[in-house]
mmCIF file of C-alpha atoms in Angstrom:
data_model
loop_
_atom_site.group_PDB
_atom_site.id
_atom_site.type_symbol
_atom_site.label_atom_id
_atom_site.label_comp_id
_atom_site.label_asym_id
_atom_site.label_seq_id
_atom_site.Cartn_x
_atom_site.Cartn_y
_atom_site.Cartn_z
ATOM 1 C CA MET A 1 28.463 -0.523 154.154
ATOM 2 C CA HIS A 2 26.160 1.249 151.377
ATOM 3 C CA LEU A 3 25.508 -0.334 148.099
ATOM 4 C CA ASN A 4 23.402 1.143 145.348
ATOM 5 C CA PHE A 5 22.964 -1.081 142.420
ATOM 6 C CA GLU A 6 19.701 0.559 141.450
ATOM 7 C CA ALA A 7 21.953 3.637 140.522
ATOM 8 C CA ILE A 8 23.920 2.012 137.976
ATOM 9 C CA ILE A 9 20.963 0.087 136.261
ATOM 10 C CA PRO A 10 20.661 2.917 133.486
ATOM 11 C CA SER A 11 24.382 2.611 132.845
ATOM 12 C CA ILE A 12 24.256 -1.285 132.141
ATOM 13 C CA PRO A 13 24.115 -0.866 128.498
ATOM 14 C CA VAL A 14 27.305 1.227 128.606
ATOM 15 C CA ILE A 15 29.018 -1.610 130.388
ATOM 16 C CA LEU A 16 27.472 -4.166 127.920
ATOM 17 C CA GLU A 17 28.943 -2.136 125.039
ATOM 18 C CA GLY A 18 32.493 -2.651 126.561
ATOM 19 C CA LEU A 19 31.757 -6.365 126.714
ATOM 20 C CA THR A 20 30.976 -6.600 122.959
ATOM 21 C CA VAL A 21 34.560 -4.929 122.489
ATOM 22 C CA THR A 22 36.215 -7.522 124.878
ATOM 23 C CA LEU A 23 34.773 -10.483 123.126
ATOM 24 C CA LYS A 24 35.488 -9.297 119.732
ATOM 25 C CA PHE A 25 39.074 -8.342 120.796
ATOM 26 C CA THR A 26 39.482 -11.766 122.335
ATOM 27 C CA LEU A 27 38.007 -13.550 119.354
ATOM 28 C CA LEU A 28 40.086 -11.741 116.777
ATOM 29 C CA SER A 29 43.309 -11.994 118.802
ATOM 30 C CA LEU A 30 42.807 -15.927 119.039
ATOM 31 C CA LEU A 31 41.991 -16.120 115.206
ATOM 32 C CA CYS A 32 45.171 -14.246 114.493
ATOM 33 C CA GLY A 33 47.417 -15.725 116.979
ATOM 34 C CA LEU A 34 46.557 -19.518 116.890
ATOM 35 C CA PRO A 35 47.654 -19.998 113.369
ATOM 36 C CA LEU A 36 50.757 -18.136 114.022
ATOM 37 C CA GLY A 37 51.332 -20.296 117.051
ATOM 38 C CA ILE A 38 50.881 -23.489 114.969
ATOM 39 C CA GLY A 39 53.454 -22.249 112.386
ATOM 40 C CA LEU A 40 55.924 -21.436 115.163
ATOM 41 C CA ALA A 41 55.525 -24.817 116.644
ATOM 42 C CA VAL A 42 56.286 -26.432 113.146
ATOM 43 C CA ALA A 43 59.303 -24.149 112.892
ATOM 44 C CA LYS A 44 60.667 -25.123 116.107
ATOM 45 C CA LEU A 45 60.607 -28.780 114.942
ATOM 46 C CA SER A 46 62.241 -27.907 111.752
ATOM 47 C CA PHE A 47 65.380 -29.718 110.332
ATOM 48 C CA LYS A 48 66.952 -26.382 109.606
ATOM 49 C CA PRO A 49 68.769 -24.715 112.554
ATOM 50 C CA VAL A 50 68.111 -21.258 111.299
ATOM 51 C CA ILE A 51 64.431 -21.702 111.401
ATOM 52 C CA ARG A 52 64.289 -23.326 114.743
ATOM 53 C CA SER A 53 66.651 -20.565 116.150
ATOM 54 C CA LEU A 54 64.393 -17.798 114.773
ATOM 55 C CA ALA A 55 61.262 -19.448 116.192
ATOM 56 C CA SER A 56 62.826 -19.857 119.450
ATOM 57 C CA ALA A 57 64.120 -16.274 119.631
ATOM 58 C CA TYR A 58 60.468 -15.064 118.784
ATOM 59 C CA THR A 59 59.108 -16.940 121.735
ATOM 60 C CA SER A 60 61.847 -16.009 124.066
ATOM 61 C CA LEU A 61 61.290 -12.414 123.316
ATOM 62 C CA PHE A 62 57.562 -12.345 123.857
ATOM 63 C CA ARG A 63 57.698 -14.736 126.802
ATOM 64 C CA GLY A 64 60.598 -12.717 128.413
ATOM 65 C CA THR A 65 59.038 -9.181 128.379
ATOM 66 C CA PRO A 66 55.744 -7.869 130.128
ATOM 67 C CA LEU A 67 52.748 -7.847 127.934
ATOM 68 C CA LEU A 68 52.041 -4.256 129.048
ATOM 69 C CA VAL A 69 55.450 -3.119 127.718
ATOM 70 C CA GLN A 70 54.761 -4.889 124.447
ATOM 71 C CA LEU A 71 51.490 -3.137 124.067
ATOM 72 C CA GLY A 72 52.914 0.257 124.999
ATOM 73 C CA LEU A 73 55.680 -0.276 122.375
ATOM 74 C CA ILE A 74 53.241 -1.132 119.480
ATOM 75 C CA TYR A 75 50.717 1.553 120.430
ATOM 76 C CA TYR A 76 53.019 4.406 121.083
ATOM 77 C CA ALA A 77 56.084 3.482 118.788
ATOM 78 C CA THR A 78 54.473 2.365 115.828
ATOM 79 C CA PRO A 79 53.496 6.039 114.714
ATOM 80 C CA GLN A 80 57.146 7.094 115.552
ATOM 81 C CA LEU A 81 58.809 4.387 113.643
ATOM 82 C CA THR A 82 56.315 3.884 110.561
ATOM 83 C CA GLY A 83 54.297 7.223 110.458
ATOM 84 C CA TYR A 84 51.037 5.148 110.586
ATOM 85 C CA THR A 85 48.835 6.181 113.503
ATOM 86 C CA ILE A 86 47.626 2.719 114.773
ATOM 87 C CA SER A 87 44.312 2.609 116.640
ATOM 88 C CA ALA A 88 44.142 1.207 120.182
ATOM 89 C CA PHE A 89 42.059 -1.664 119.029
ATOM 90 C CA GLU A 90 44.702 -2.611 116.290
ATOM 91 C CA ALA A 91 47.358 -2.238 118.605
ATOM 92 C CA GLY A 92 45.756 -4.526 121.055
ATOM 93 C CA ILE A 93 44.858 -7.208 118.423
ATOM 94 C CA LEU A 94 48.467 -7.105 117.170
ATOM 95 C CA THR A 95 50.017 -7.175 120.550
ATOM 96 C CA PHE A 96 47.946 -9.964 121.959
ATOM 97 C CA ALA A 97 48.058 -12.115 118.882
ATOM 98 C CA LEU A 98 51.679 -11.985 118.781
ATOM 99 C CA ASN A 99 52.033 -12.696 122.448
ATOM 100 C CA SER A 100 49.593 -15.345 122.434
ATOM 101 C CA ALA A 101 51.239 -17.078 119.527
ATOM 102 C CA ALA A 102 54.513 -17.357 121.410
ATOM 103 C CA TYR A 103 52.755 -19.159 124.442
ATOM 104 C CA SER A 104 50.493 -21.439 122.219
ATOM 105 C CA SER A 105 53.493 -22.415 120.037
ATOM 106 C CA GLU A 106 55.122 -24.007 123.222
ATOM 107 C CA ILE A 107 51.929 -25.689 123.974
ATOM 108 C CA ILE A 108 51.362 -27.017 120.407
ATOM 109 C CA ARG A 109 55.048 -28.104 120.088
ATOM 110 C CA ALA A 110 54.821 -30.133 123.275
ATOM 111 C CA GLY A 111 51.541 -31.713 121.801
ATOM 112 C CA ILE A 112 53.273 -32.666 118.468
ATOM 113 C CA GLN A 113 56.229 -34.178 120.358
ATOM 114 C CA SER A 114 53.620 -36.208 122.597
ATOM 115 C CA VAL A 115 52.275 -38.108 119.668
ATOM 116 C CA ASP A 116 53.456 -41.625 119.452
ATOM 117 C CA LYS A 117 56.658 -41.928 116.930
ATOM 118 C CA GLY A 118 54.757 -44.772 115.269
ATOM 119 C CA GLN A 119 52.622 -42.345 113.812
ATOM 120 C CA TRP A 120 55.319 -40.753 111.920
ATOM 121 C CA GLU A 121 56.731 -43.932 110.864
ATOM 122 C CA ALA A 122 53.195 -45.177 109.546
ATOM 123 C CA ALA A 123 52.995 -42.065 107.649
ATOM 124 C CA GLN A 124 56.580 -42.484 105.999
ATOM 125 C CA MET A 125 55.489 -45.889 105.115
ATOM 126 C CA LEU A 126 52.399 -44.650 103.127
ATOM 127 C CA GLY A 127 54.695 -42.284 101.086
ATOM 128 C CA LEU A 128 53.428 -39.065 102.897
ATOM 129 C CA SER A 129 55.539 -36.031 102.949
ATOM 130 C CA ARG A 130 56.492 -34.277 106.243
ATOM 131 C CA ARG A 131 54.073 -31.516 105.555
ATOM 132 C CA GLN A 132 51.083 -33.927 104.866
ATOM 133 C CA THR A 133 52.131 -35.991 108.099
ATOM 134 C CA ILE A 134 52.252 -32.889 110.373
ATOM 135 C CA PHE A 135 48.974 -31.257 109.208
ATOM 136 C CA GLY A 136 47.139 -34.418 108.306
ATOM 137 C CA ILE A 137 47.909 -36.854 110.958
ATOM 138 C CA ILE A 138 50.116 -35.486 113.810
ATOM 139 C CA MET A 139 48.504 -31.933 114.262
ATOM 140 C CA PRO A 140 44.955 -33.067 114.786
ATOM 141 C CA GLN A 141 45.923 -35.269 117.445
ATOM 142 C CA ALA A 142 48.497 -32.882 118.915
ATOM 143 C CA ILE A 143 45.438 -30.206 119.213
ATOM 144 C CA ARG A 144 43.157 -32.938 120.981
ATOM 145 C CA ASN A 145 46.105 -33.553 123.394
ATOM 146 C CA THR A 146 46.722 -30.014 124.180
ATOM 147 C CA LEU A 147 43.077 -28.780 124.167
ATOM 148 C CA PRO A 148 42.923 -28.138 128.003
ATOM 149 C CA ALA A 149 46.075 -25.943 127.862
ATOM 150 C CA LEU A 150 44.916 -24.137 124.758
ATOM 151 C CA VAL A 151 41.683 -23.370 126.425
ATOM 152 C CA ASN A 152 43.529 -22.028 129.404
ATOM 153 C CA GLU A 153 45.486 -19.864 127.013
ATOM 154 C CA MET A 154 42.219 -18.611 125.687
ATOM 155 C CA ILE A 155 40.827 -17.718 129.103
ATOM 156 C CA ASP A 156 44.039 -16.023 129.918
ATOM 157 C CA LEU A 157 43.728 -13.940 126.829
ATOM 158 C CA LEU A 158 40.238 -12.974 127.672
ATOM 159 C CA LYS A 159 41.294 -11.689 131.147
ATOM 160 C CA GLU A 160 44.445 -10.053 130.022
ATOM 161 C CA SER A 161 42.422 -8.149 127.350
ATOM 162 C CA SER A 162 41.485 -5.638 130.214
ATOM 163 C CA LEU A 163 45.026 -4.253 129.633
ATOM 164 C CA ILE A 164 43.832 -2.548 126.512
ATOM 165 C CA SER A 165 41.938 -0.160 128.750
ATOM 166 C CA THR A 166 45.330 1.362 129.640
ATOM 167 C CA ILE A 167 45.646 2.655 126.061
ATOM 168 C CA GLY A 168 42.036 4.191 125.989
ATOM 169 C CA GLU A 169 40.257 1.188 124.268
ATOM 170 C CA ALA A 170 36.456 1.106 125.343
ATOM 171 C CA ASP A 171 36.468 -2.445 126.581
ATOM 172 C CA LEU A 172 34.557 -3.889 129.631
ATOM 173 C CA LEU A 173 36.903 -2.735 132.226
ATOM 174 C CA ARG A 174 37.122 0.812 130.553
ATOM 175 C CA GLN A 175 33.393 1.140 130.420
ATOM 176 C CA ALA A 176 32.893 0.032 133.989
ATOM 177 C CA GLN A 177 35.390 2.570 135.100
ATOM 178 C CA LYS A 178 33.482 5.231 133.254
ATOM 179 C CA VAL A 179 30.509 4.638 134.897
ATOM 180 C CA ALA A 180 32.130 4.354 138.271
ATOM 181 C CA SER A 181 33.586 7.905 137.707
ATOM 182 C CA GLU A 182 30.261 9.296 136.574
ATOM 183 C CA LYS A 183 28.421 7.826 139.447
ATOM 184 C CA TYR A 184 30.848 8.109 142.038
ATOM 185 C CA LEU A 185 30.150 4.408 142.848
ATOM 186 C CA TYR A 186 33.244 1.991 142.359
ATOM 187 C CA PHE A 187 32.066 -1.283 143.877
ATOM 188 C CA GLU A 188 28.791 -1.763 141.749
ATOM 189 C CA PRO A 189 30.090 -1.289 138.117
ATOM 190 C CA LEU A 190 33.407 -3.148 138.829
ATOM 191 C CA ILE A 191 31.616 -6.030 140.424
ATOM 192 C CA LEU A 192 29.296 -6.185 137.529
ATOM 193 C CA ALA A 193 32.367 -6.163 135.242
ATOM 194 C CA ALA A 194 34.040 -8.843 137.100
ATOM 195 C CA ALA A 195 30.715 -11.003 136.893
ATOM 196 C CA CYS A 196 30.861 -10.710 133.178
ATOM 197 C CA TYR A 197 34.350 -12.045 132.925
ATOM 198 C CA TYR A 198 33.408 -14.713 135.223
ATOM 199 C CA ILE A 199 30.442 -15.941 133.332
ATOM 200 C CA ILE A 200 32.250 -15.884 130.060
ATOM 201 C CA VAL A 201 35.289 -17.939 131.498
ATOM 202 C CA MET A 202 32.731 -20.562 132.991
ATOM 203 C CA PHE A 203 30.941 -20.655 129.620
ATOM 204 C CA ILE A 204 34.328 -21.362 127.904
ATOM 205 C CA ALA A 205 35.192 -23.976 130.246
ATOM 206 C CA TRP A 206 31.931 -25.700 129.907
ATOM 207 C CA LEU A 207 32.210 -25.662 126.205
ATOM 208 C CA ALA A 208 35.745 -26.971 126.471
ATOM 209 C CA LYS A 209 34.625 -30.018 128.681
ATOM 210 C CA ARG A 210 31.955 -30.841 126.207
ATOM 211 C CA LEU A 211 34.313 -30.827 123.398
ATOM 212 C CA GLU A 212 36.760 -32.879 125.249
ATOM 213 C CA LYS A 213 34.063 -35.468 125.804
ATOM 214 C CA ARG A 214 33.214 -35.766 122.338
ATOM 215 C CA LEU A 215 36.941 -35.917 121.156
ATOM 216 C CA ALA A 216 37.522 -38.717 123.616
ATOM 217 C CA TYR A 217 34.936 -40.939 121.861
ATOM 218 C CA ALA A 218 35.697 -39.620 118.402
#
């Protein structure tokens, strides 16, 4: 077995450029997908059957089809259907935000339903509207209850972001593959990319544990 990590040292900045793209992509997808997921969760608990059905259909569609197919449809079909040439980064953000919203909506819905019914009754006695009750009282508790599951969703989003390399976006995996093809070395750049993913995931998990402890005493 012959390993030559010294040969890829000059190419480390190239790989780190891809890491920047991956982090930006993950953060933007999360910022777009989480609010949509909250909206879908609330819609699934609506008193109106039509709204519940639409929200459930949305979730079923995105959970029932492969993420890679969704990415391909948005990236390749958007120009055909709308005439707009969407960039790989835009297609990735849109696809992952929509997909993440479907999964996070189920997590948040379960969190809302796990809150004691006495909270709803107390809010009604105080004269709060349903909207005020959900977003002022129920939702903060639901987010706290579902924090571990939401963190797992974020970690999955980070790891699945490597799929955008399939449509040409210069993310961490794509840059590692580029270095590998230039240096004719595959283990070294790919193991470096894997280490970057692992370090970020461990950092997110560490932050989540600290946040859980703080919320537990709040």
